[in-house]
């Protein structure tokens, strides 16, 4: 399925279940999302992470609304707590077969997102691992001089900002050397087409979700 369609489909579903509460719909979305992830052969470790990590937030919401509320409402507590899993699992359904490069290309080609924004997002995502290495190198260099730079140390972040500014300049020069010119039309190396099936699948899913929202509580 087209990455842009998947992303907007998840966004629309998330907005709809936020406006119209329906515990049954939440549970149906969770079940179908889990089935889809299993069909896509998600790793067992990743699946368990998606189940147990959001449980902390879901349990906190449930406990706050049911056990520590002056007027406990079981339905309302379950509805809001299950939304955590809906958001987590639907986003996982998008990311399991779509990487950031494919998504950025789809947004640029299909949604006509400005190329400078698309390439800027890709640059920011790709520079994150380098920034982690740079921060680790800064901390190691400080320890070799007898200076411990803690996680909240302003000196650490000041040095990291200097590294980021230098990396941004190098990145800009690299993009210009590869022929990137802001505002100019660019050729498409890997096209991301929009198929009729994308429209049909998106429409069918939205119709089913809306029917469930208004039929079940």
Coordinates of C-alpha atoms in Angstrom, one line a residue:
X1 CA 0.0 0.0 0.0
X2 CA 1.2 3.5 -0.7
X3 CA 3.0 4.9 2.4
X4 CA 1.2 8.3 2.2
X5 CA -2.2 6.5 2.2
X6 CA -1.1 4.3 5.1
X7 CA 0.0 7.3 7.1
X8 CA -3.1 9.4 6.5
X9 CA -5.3 6.4 7.1
X10 CA -3.8 5.9 10.5
X11 CA -4.1 9.6 11.2
X12 CA -7.8 9.7 10.3
X13 CA -8.6 6.6 12.3
X14 CA -6.8 8.0 15.3
X15 CA -8.7 11.2 15.1
X16 CA -12.0 9.4 14.7
X17 CA -11.6 7.1 17.7
X18 CA -10.5 10.2 19.8
X19 CA -13.8 12.0 18.9
X20 CA -16.2 9.1 19.0
X21 CA -15.6 6.6 21.9
X22 CA -16.2 3.0 21.1
X23 CA -14.5 0.3 23.1
X24 CA -15.6 -2.4 20.7
X25 CA -14.0 -0.5 17.8
X26 CA -10.8 -0.1 19.7
X27 CA -10.6 -3.8 20.4
X28 CA -11.4 -4.7 16.8
X29 CA -8.7 -2.4 15.5
X30 CA -6.2 -3.9 18.0
X31 CA -7.1 -7.5 16.9
X32 CA -6.8 -6.7 13.2
X33 CA -3.6 -4.8 13.7
X34 CA -2.0 -7.7 15.6
X35 CA -3.1 -10.1 12.8
X36 CA -1.6 -7.8 10.2
X37 CA 1.7 -7.6 12.0
X38 CA 1.8 -11.4 12.4
X39 CA 1.1 -11.8 8.7
X40 CA 3.9 -9.4 7.9
X41 CA 6.1 -11.7 9.9
X42 CA 7.0 -9.3 12.7
X43 CA 9.7 -10.5 15.1
X44 CA 8.5 -12.1 18.3
X45 CA 10.7 -9.7 20.3
X46 CA 9.3 -6.7 18.6
X47 CA 5.7 -8.0 19.0
X48 CA 6.2 -8.5 22.7
X49 CA 7.7 -5.1 23.0
X50 CA 4.6 -3.6 21.3
X51 CA 2.4 -5.4 23.8
X52 CA 4.2 -4.9 27.1
X53 CA 5.8 -1.4 26.7
X54 CA 2.5 0.4 26.1
X55 CA 0.9 -1.5 29.0
X56 CA 2.6 0.9 31.4
X57 CA 0.8 3.9 29.9
X58 CA -2.4 2.0 29.4
X59 CA -2.4 0.7 33.0
X60 CA -1.6 4.2 34.3
X61 CA -4.6 5.7 32.5
X62 CA -6.9 2.9 33.6
X63 CA -5.8 3.1 37.3
X64 CA -6.2 6.9 37.3
X65 CA -9.7 6.9 35.8
X66 CA -11.1 3.8 37.6
X67 CA -9.3 3.4 41.0
X68 CA -8.4 7.0 41.8
X69 CA -11.3 8.8 40.3
X70 CA -14.1 10.1 42.6
X71 CA -16.6 8.7 40.1
X72 CA -15.0 5.6 38.6
X73 CA -16.3 4.6 35.1
X74 CA -15.1 1.2 33.9
X75 CA -16.2 1.8 30.3
X76 CA -14.5 5.2 30.1
X77 CA -11.3 3.8 31.7
X78 CA -11.1 0.8 29.3
X79 CA -11.9 3.0 26.3
X80 CA -9.1 5.5 27.0
X81 CA -6.5 2.8 28.0
X82 CA -7.1 0.7 24.9
X83 CA -6.6 3.8 22.7
X84 CA -2.9 3.6 23.7
X85 CA -2.7 0.2 21.9
X86 CA -4.7 1.4 19.0
X87 CA -2.2 4.3 18.4
X88 CA 0.8 2.1 19.0
X89 CA -0.2 -0.9 16.8
X90 CA -1.6 1.1 13.9
X91 CA 1.6 3.1 13.6
X92 CA 3.5 -0.1 13.8
X93 CA 1.5 -1.4 10.9
X94 CA 2.8 1.5 8.8
X95 CA 6.4 1.3 9.9
X96 CA 6.8 -2.5 9.5
X97 CA 7.0 -2.3 5.7
X98 CA 7.8 1.4 5.2
X99 CA 11.1 3.0 6.0
X100 CA 11.7 6.7 6.4
X101 CA 13.2 7.1 2.9
X102 CA 10.2 5.5 1.2
X103 CA 7.8 7.6 3.2
X104 CA 9.6 10.8 2.4
X105 CA 9.7 10.0 -1.3
X106 CA 6.0 9.2 -1.2
X107 CA 5.1 12.5 0.5
X108 CA 7.2 14.4 -2.0
X109 CA 5.8 12.7 -5.0
X110 CA 2.2 11.9 -4.0
X111 CA 1.3 14.7 -1.5
X112 CA 3.7 17.2 -3.2
X113 CA 5.6 17.9 0.0
X114 CA 8.3 20.5 -0.7
X115 CA 11.5 18.7 -1.5
X116 CA 13.6 20.8 1.0
X117 CA 11.3 19.5 3.8
X118 CA 11.5 15.9 2.7
X119 CA 15.2 15.9 2.3
X120 CA 15.5 17.9 5.5
X121 CA 13.6 15.2 7.4
X122 CA 15.8 12.5 5.9
X123 CA 18.9 14.4 6.8
X124 CA 17.8 14.8 10.4
X125 CA 17.0 11.1 10.7
X126 CA 20.2 10.0 9.2
X127 CA 22.3 12.3 11.3
X128 CA 20.9 11.0 14.6
X129 CA 23.3 8.0 14.8
X130 CA 26.2 10.3 14.1
X131 CA 25.2 12.6 16.8
X132 CA 25.0 9.7 19.3
X133 CA 28.5 8.8 18.4
X134 CA 29.7 12.4 18.7
X135 CA 28.1 12.7 22.2
X136 CA 29.8 9.5 23.3
X137 CA 33.1 10.7 21.9
X138 CA 32.7 14.0 23.8
X139 CA 32.0 12.2 27.0
X140 CA 34.9 9.9 26.5
X141 CA 37.3 12.8 25.8
X142 CA 36.1 14.5 28.9
X143 CA 36.7 11.5 31.1
X144 CA 40.2 11.1 29.7
X145 CA 40.8 14.7 31.1
X146 CA 39.2 13.8 34.4
X147 CA 36.0 15.7 33.6
X148 CA 32.7 13.7 33.9
X149 CA 30.0 15.1 31.6
X150 CA 26.6 13.9 32.9
X151 CA 23.5 13.5 30.8
X152 CA 22.2 16.9 31.9
X153 CA 25.5 18.7 31.7
X154 CA 25.1 22.0 29.7
X155 CA 28.8 21.6 28.6
X156 CA 27.9 18.3 26.9
X157 CA 25.0 19.8 25.0
X158 CA 27.0 23.0 24.1
X159 CA 29.7 20.8 22.5
X160 CA 27.0 18.6 20.8
X161 CA 25.4 21.8 19.3
X162 CA 28.8 22.8 17.8
X163 CA 29.2 19.3 16.3
X164 CA 25.6 19.5 14.9
X165 CA 26.3 22.9 13.3
X166 CA 29.5 21.6 11.7
X167 CA 27.6 18.5 10.5
X168 CA 24.8 20.6 9.0
X169 CA 27.3 22.6 7.0
X170 CA 28.9 19.5 5.7
X171 CA 25.5 18.1 4.8
X172 CA 24.6 21.2 2.9
X173 CA 27.8 21.1 0.9
X174 CA 27.3 17.5 0.2
X175 CA 23.7 18.1 -1.1
X176 CA 24.9 20.9 -3.4
X177 CA 27.7 18.8 -4.7
X178 CA 25.2 16.2 -5.7
X179 CA 23.2 18.7 -7.7
X180 CA 20.5 19.6 -5.2
X181 CA 19.1 23.1 -5.8
X182 CA 16.3 24.5 -3.7
X183 CA 13.1 25.2 -5.7
X184 CA 14.2 23.4 -8.8
X185 CA 12.3 20.5 -10.3
X186 CA 14.1 17.2 -9.6
X187 CA 13.9 13.9 -11.5
X188 CA 12.5 10.8 -9.7
X189 CA 14.9 7.9 -9.3
X190 CA 12.4 5.6 -7.5
X191 CA 8.8 6.4 -8.3
X192 CA 6.1 5.7 -5.6
X193 CA 2.9 5.2 -7.6
X194 CA -0.6 5.6 -6.3
X195 CA -2.7 2.6 -7.4
X196 CA -6.5 2.2 -7.6
X197 CA -6.2 -0.5 -4.9
X198 CA -4.8 2.1 -2.5
X199 CA -8.0 4.2 -2.8
X200 CA -10.2 1.1 -2.6
X201 CA -8.5 -0.4 0.5
X202 CA -8.4 3.0 2.3
X203 CA -12.1 3.6 1.5
X204 CA -13.1 0.1 2.7
X205 CA -11.2 0.4 5.9
X206 CA -12.6 3.8 6.7
X207 CA -16.2 2.7 6.0
X208 CA -15.8 -0.4 8.2
X209 CA -14.3 1.7 11.1
X210 CA -17.0 4.3 10.8
X211 CA -19.8 1.7 10.8
X212 CA -18.3 0.1 13.8
X213 CA -18.0 3.5 15.6
X214 CA -21.7 4.3 15.2
X215 CA -23.0 0.7 15.7
X216 CA -21.0 -0.4 18.8
X217 CA -20.4 1.4 22.0

